[in-house]
Short mmCIF file of C-alpha atoms in Angstrom, two decimals:
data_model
loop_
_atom_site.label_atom_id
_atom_site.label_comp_id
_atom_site.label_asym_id
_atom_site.label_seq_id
_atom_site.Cartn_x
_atom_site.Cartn_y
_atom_site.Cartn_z
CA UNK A 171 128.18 110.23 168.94
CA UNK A 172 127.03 107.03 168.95
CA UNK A 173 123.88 105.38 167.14
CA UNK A 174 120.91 104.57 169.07
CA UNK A 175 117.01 103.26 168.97
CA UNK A 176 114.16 105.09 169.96
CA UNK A 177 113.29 103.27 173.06
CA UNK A 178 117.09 103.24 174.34
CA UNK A 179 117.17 106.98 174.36
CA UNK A 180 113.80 107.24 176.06
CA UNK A 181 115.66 104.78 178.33
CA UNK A 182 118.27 106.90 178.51
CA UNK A 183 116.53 110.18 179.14
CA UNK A 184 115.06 109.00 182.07
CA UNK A 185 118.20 106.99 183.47
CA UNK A 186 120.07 110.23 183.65
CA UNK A 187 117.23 112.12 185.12
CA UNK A 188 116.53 109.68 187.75
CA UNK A 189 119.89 109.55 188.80
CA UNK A 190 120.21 113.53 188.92
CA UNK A 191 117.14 113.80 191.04
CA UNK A 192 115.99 111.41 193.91
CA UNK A 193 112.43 112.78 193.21
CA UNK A 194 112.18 111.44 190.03
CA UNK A 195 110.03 107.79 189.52
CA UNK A 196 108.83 105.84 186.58
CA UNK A 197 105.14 103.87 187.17
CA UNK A 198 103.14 102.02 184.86
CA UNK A 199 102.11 98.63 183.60
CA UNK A 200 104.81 96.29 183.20
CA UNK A 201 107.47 99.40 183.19
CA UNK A 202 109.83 97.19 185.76
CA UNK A 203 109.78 93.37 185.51
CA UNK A 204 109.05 93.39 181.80
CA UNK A 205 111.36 96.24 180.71
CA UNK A 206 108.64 98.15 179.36
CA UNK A 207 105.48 96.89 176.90
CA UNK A 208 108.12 98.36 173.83
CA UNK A 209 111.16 98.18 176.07
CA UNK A 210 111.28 101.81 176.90
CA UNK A 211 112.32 100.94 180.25
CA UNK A 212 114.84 97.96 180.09
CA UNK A 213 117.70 97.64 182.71
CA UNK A 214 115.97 100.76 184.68
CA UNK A 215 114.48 98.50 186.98
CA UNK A 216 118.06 97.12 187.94
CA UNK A 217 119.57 100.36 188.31
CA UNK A 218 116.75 102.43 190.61
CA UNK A 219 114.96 98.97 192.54
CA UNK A 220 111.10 98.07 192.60
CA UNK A 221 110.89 102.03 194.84
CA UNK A 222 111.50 104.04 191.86
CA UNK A 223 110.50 101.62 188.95
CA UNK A 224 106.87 100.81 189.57
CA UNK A 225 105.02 98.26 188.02
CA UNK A 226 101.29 98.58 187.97
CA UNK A 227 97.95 97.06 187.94
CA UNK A 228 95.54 97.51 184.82
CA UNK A 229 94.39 101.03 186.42
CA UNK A 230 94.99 104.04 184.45
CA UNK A 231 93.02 105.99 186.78
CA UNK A 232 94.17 104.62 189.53
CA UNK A 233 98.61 104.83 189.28
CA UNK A 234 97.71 108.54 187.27
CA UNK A 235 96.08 109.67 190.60
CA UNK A 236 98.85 108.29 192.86
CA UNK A 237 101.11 110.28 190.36
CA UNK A 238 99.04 113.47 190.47
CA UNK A 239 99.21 113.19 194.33
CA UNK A 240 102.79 112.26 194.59
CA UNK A 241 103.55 115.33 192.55
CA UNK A 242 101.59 117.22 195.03
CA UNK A 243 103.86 116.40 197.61
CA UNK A 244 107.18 116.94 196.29
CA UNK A 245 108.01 113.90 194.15
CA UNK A 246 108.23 114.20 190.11
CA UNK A 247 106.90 111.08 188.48
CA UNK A 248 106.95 109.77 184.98
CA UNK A 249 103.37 107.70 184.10
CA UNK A 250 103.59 105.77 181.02
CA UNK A 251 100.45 104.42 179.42
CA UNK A 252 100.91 101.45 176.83
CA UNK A 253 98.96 103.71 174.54
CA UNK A 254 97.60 107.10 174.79
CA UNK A 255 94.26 105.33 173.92
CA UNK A 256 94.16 103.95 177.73
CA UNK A 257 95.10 107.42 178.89
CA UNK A 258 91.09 107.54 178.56
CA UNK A 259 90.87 105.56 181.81
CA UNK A 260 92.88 108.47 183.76
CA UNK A 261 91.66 111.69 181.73
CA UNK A 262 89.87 112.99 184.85
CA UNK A 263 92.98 112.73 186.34
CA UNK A 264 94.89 114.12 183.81
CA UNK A 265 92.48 117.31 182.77
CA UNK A 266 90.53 117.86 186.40
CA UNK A 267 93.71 117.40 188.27
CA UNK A 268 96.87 117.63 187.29
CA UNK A 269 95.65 120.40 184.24
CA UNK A 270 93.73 122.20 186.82
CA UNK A 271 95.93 122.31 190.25
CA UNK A 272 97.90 125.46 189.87
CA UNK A 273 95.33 127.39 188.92
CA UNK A 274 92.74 126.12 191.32
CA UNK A 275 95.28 126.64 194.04
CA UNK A 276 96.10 129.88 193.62
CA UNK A 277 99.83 128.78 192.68
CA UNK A 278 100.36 126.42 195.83
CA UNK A 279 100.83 123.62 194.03
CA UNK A 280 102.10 122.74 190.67
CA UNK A 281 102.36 119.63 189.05
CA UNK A 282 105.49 118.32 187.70
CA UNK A 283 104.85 115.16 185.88
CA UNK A 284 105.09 113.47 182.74
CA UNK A 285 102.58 111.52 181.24
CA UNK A 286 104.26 109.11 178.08
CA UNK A 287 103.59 106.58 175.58
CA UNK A 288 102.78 105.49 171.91
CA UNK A 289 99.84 108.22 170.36
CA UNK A 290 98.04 107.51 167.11
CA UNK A 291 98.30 104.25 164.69
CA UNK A 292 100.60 101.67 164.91
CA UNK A 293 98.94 99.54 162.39
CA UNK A 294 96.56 96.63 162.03
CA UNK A 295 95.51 97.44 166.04
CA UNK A 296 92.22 98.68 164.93
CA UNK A 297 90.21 101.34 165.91
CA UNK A 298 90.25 101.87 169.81
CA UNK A 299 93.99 101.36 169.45
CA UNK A 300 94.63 103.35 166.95
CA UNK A 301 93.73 107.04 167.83
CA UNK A 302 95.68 110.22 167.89
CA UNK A 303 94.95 112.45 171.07
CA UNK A 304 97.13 115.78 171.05
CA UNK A 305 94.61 117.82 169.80
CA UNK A 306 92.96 116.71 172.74
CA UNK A 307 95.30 117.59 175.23
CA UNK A 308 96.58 120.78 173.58
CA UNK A 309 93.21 121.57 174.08
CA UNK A 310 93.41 122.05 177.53
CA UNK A 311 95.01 124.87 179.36
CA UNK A 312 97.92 123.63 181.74
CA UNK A 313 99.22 121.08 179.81
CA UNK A 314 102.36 120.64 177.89
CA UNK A 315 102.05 118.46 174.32
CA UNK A 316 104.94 117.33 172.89
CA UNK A 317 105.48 114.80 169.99
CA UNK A 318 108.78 114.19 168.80
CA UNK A 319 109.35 112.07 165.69
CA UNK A 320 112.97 111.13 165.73
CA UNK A 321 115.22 109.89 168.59
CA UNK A 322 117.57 113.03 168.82
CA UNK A 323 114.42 115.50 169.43
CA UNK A 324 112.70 112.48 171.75
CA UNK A 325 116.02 112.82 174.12
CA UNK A 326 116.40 116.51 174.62
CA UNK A 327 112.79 117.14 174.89
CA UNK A 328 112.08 114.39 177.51
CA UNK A 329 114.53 115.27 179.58
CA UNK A 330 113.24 118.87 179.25
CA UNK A 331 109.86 117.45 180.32
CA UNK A 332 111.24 115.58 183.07
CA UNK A 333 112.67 118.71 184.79
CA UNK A 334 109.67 121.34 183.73
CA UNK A 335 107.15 122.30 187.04
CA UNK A 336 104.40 121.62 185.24
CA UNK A 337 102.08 118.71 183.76
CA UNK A 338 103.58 117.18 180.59
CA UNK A 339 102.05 115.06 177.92
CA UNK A 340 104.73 113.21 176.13
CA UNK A 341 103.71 111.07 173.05
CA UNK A 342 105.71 108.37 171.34
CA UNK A 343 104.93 106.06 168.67
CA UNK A 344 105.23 102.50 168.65
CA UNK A 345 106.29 102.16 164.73
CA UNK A 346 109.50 104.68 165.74
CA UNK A 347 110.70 102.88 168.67
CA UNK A 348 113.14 100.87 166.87
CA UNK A 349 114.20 103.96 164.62
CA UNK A 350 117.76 104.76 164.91
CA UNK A 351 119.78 107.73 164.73
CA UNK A 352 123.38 109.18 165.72
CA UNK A 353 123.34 110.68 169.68
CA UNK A 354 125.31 112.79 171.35
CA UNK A 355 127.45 111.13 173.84
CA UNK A 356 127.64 114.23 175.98
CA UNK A 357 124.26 115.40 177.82
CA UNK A 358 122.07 117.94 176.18
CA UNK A 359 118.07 119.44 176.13
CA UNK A 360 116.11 120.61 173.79
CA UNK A 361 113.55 123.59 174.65
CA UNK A 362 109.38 123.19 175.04
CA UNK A 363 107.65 125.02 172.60
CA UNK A 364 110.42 125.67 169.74
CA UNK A 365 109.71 124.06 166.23
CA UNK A 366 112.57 122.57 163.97
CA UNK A 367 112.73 123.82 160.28
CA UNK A 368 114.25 120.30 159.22
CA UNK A 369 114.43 121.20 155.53
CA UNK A 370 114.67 124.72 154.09
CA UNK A 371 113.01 125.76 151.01
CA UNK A 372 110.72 128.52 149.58
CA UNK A 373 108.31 127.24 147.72
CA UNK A 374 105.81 126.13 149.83
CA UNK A 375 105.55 125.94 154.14
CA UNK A 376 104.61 122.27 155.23
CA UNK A 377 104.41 121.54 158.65
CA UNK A 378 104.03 118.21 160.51
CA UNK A 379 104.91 116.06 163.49
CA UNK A 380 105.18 112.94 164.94
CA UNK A 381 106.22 110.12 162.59
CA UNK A 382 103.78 110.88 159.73
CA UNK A 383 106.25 113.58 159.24
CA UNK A 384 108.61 110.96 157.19
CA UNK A 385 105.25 111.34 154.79
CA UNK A 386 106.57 114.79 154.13
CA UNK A 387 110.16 114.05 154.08
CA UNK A 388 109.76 111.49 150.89
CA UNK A 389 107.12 114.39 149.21
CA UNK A 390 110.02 116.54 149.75
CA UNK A 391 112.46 114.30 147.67
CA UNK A 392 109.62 113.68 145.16
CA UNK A 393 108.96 117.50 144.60
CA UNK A 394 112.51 118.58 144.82
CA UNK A 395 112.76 116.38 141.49
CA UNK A 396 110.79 119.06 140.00
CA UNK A 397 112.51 121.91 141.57
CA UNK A 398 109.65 123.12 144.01
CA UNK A 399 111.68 123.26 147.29
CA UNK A 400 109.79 123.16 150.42
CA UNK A 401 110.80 124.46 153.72
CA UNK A 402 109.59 121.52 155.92
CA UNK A 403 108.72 122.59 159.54
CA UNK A 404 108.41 120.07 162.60
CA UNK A 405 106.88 121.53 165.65
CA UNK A 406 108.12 118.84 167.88
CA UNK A 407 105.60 120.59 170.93
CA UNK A 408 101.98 121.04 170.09
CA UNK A 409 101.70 123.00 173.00
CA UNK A 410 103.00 125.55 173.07
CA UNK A 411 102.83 126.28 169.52
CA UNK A 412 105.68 127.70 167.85
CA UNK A 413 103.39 130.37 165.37
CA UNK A 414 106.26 132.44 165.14
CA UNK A 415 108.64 129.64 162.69
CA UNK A 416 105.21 128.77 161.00
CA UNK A 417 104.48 132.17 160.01
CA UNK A 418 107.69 133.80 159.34
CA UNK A 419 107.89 130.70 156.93
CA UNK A 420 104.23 131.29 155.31
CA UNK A 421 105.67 135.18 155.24
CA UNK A 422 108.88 133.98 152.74
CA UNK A 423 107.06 130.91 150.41
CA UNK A 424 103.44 132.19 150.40
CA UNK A 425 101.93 128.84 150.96
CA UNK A 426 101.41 126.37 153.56
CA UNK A 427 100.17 122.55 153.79
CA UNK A 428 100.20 120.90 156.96
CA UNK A 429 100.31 117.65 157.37
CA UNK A 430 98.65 115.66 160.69
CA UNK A 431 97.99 111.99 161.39
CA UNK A 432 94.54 112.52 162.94
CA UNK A 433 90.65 113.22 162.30
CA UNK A 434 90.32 116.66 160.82
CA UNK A 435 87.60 118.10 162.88
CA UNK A 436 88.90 120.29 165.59
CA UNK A 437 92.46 119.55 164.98
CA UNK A 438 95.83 120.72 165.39
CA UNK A 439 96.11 121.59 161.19
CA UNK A 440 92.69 123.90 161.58
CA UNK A 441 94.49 125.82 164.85
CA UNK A 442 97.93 126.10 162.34
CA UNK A 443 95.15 127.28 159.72
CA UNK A 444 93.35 130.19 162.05
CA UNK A 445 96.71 131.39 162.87
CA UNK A 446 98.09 132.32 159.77
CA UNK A 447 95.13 133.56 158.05
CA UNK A 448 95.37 135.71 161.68
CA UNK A 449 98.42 136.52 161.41
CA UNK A 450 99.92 136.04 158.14
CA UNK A 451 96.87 136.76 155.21
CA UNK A 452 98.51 138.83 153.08
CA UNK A 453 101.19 137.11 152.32
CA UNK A 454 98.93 133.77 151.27
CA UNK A 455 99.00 133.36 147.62
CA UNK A 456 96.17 130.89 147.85
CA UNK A 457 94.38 128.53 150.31
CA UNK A 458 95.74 126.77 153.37
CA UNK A 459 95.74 122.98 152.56
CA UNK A 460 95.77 120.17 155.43
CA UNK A 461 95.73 116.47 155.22
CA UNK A 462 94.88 114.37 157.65
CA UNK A 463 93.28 110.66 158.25
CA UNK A 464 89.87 110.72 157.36
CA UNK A 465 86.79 111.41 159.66
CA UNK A 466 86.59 107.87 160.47
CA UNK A 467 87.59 105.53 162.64
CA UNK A 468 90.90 103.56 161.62
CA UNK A 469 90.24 100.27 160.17
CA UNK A 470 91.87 96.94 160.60
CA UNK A 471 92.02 96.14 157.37
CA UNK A 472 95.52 96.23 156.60
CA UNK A 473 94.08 97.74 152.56
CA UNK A 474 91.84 99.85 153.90
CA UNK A 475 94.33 101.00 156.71
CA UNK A 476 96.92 101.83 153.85
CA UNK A 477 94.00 103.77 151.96
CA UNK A 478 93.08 105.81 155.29
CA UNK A 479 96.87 106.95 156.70
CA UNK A 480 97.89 109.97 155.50
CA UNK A 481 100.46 109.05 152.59
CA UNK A 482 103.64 111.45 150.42
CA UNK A 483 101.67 111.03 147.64
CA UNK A 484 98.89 113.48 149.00
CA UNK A 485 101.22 115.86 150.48
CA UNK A 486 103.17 116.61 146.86
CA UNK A 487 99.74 116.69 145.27
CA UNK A 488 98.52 119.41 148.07
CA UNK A 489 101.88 121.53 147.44
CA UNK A 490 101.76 120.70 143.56
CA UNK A 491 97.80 122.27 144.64
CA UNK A 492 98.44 125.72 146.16
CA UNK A 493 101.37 125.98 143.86
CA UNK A 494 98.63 126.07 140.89
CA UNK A 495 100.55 123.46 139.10
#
């Protein structure tokens, strides 16, 4: 084991794919000379040349397309977007093409590529930097959503990306990049689509992802000091959706709060919701709860920005909520 960042093991992750499979290229702005906008990428450019570590022009559309193509024709690439937010610029390539292929094909041609970088808020970067799109992307069918919120889980599950046949959205966070944690030495993956129960309890269900998750972690030390013991779920992929974890969970506490940095209006938290009132009703013993940002834009303020992110504080009064105390 040794410790590592963040950005080393997404370094990492793609370092040993690349040099498992000629196929396999990183493009993207400033991904080779620079070492990567958050360093995501340093020393790759060394290792692989300017062939296989692309640096790009200020044209999402334009390097997504030459990935989608690529892809097409054998290759496997990995597009990184400095933010999701400029992911915008390419979403017809994203959703019309690389979504839409197999299908519209008839199974000719599949897609496997990776699209990754920082999603949601990273602070005082205001408004069109500072939005959360895997509801988004979940939302379509033939893509992959993953969010990991620790560098173990980021490891495992990009190299599963890496090697799956189909299109991948893989989101990040710049506020975990320098996060560190103890890695395996030895290589390992981690499977698309299975949640991680990362505390067990049975009092209430909450289930998060992505670094807002540490929200729920320090609500989980707060209520544990007045023995109510959540079982703390984090899905890790957004699509596909573990339901099975969140509802056998919601089957043993009777309660569930989910917890999402993003607006609340069509969001991953109201899918969790429709699924276990589906699935699960009679075993509720009262409302569904979900906190999100508000239905606003995010400020620049760096007060109003702490008022509007999603805090611990809210989660233990949620749980505290459907626990009737």
């Amino acid at each position: 084991m040794s410790e590592k960042t963040f950005r080393e093991v997404i370094a990492e992750a793609m370092s040993e794919e690349m040099r498992r499979d000629d196929s396999i290229y990183l493009m993207g702005e400033e991904v080779a000379e620079y070492n990567g906008a958050y360093k995501a990428s340093k020393g790759m450019l060394d290792e692989f040349g300017p062939k296989r570590v692309i640096d790009t022009p200020i044209a999402e559309g334009g390097f997504s397309g030459i990935g989608v193509g690529s892809a097409m024709n054998g290759n496997r690439p990995i597009i990184e977007f400095m933010t999701f937010n400029f992911s915008l610029v390419a979403i017809d390539q994203i959703i019309n093409n690389a979504a839409k292929m197999r299908q519209m094909s008839g199974g000719q041609w599949n897609i496997p590529i990776v699209f990754r970088g920082p999603t949601a808020s990273a602070g005082q970067l205001a408004a069109t930097h500072s939005q959360a799109f895997e509801s988004w992307y979940a939302n379509c069918p033939g893509l992959k959503v993953i969010v990991p919120s620790n560098p173990y889980d980021a490891k495992g599950l990009l190299k599963s990306a890496i090697r799956d046949d189909d299109p991948v959205i893989f989101m990040e966070s710049e506020q975990m990049y320098g996060d560190k944690m103890e890695i395996p030495d030895e290589e390992y993956t981690i499977e698309i689509g299975k949640a991680d129960i990362k505390i067990k309890g049975d009092s209430c269900t909450v289930v998060s992802f992505g670094k807002v998750i540490k929200e729920a972690q320090k609500a989980a030390e707060e209520l544990a000091k007045d023995n109510i013991n959540i079982e703390l779920i984090d899905l890790r992929t957004i699509r596909p959706l573990d339901y099975e974890t969140i509802i056998n969970s919601v089957k043993k506490t009777n309660r569930l709060v989910v917890l999402e940095e993003a607006w609340p209006f069509g969001s991953v938290a109201s899918e969790i919701a429709y699924m276990v009132q589906q699935k699960a009703f009679d075993y509720l013993d009262a409302p569904i709860k979900r906190i999100t940002t508000p239905d606003a834009p995010s400020p620049y303020s760096s007060v109003l920005y702490e008022a509007w992110f999603p805090k611990a504080e809210e989660v233990v009064k949620a749980v505290k909520s459907v626990m009737y105390k």
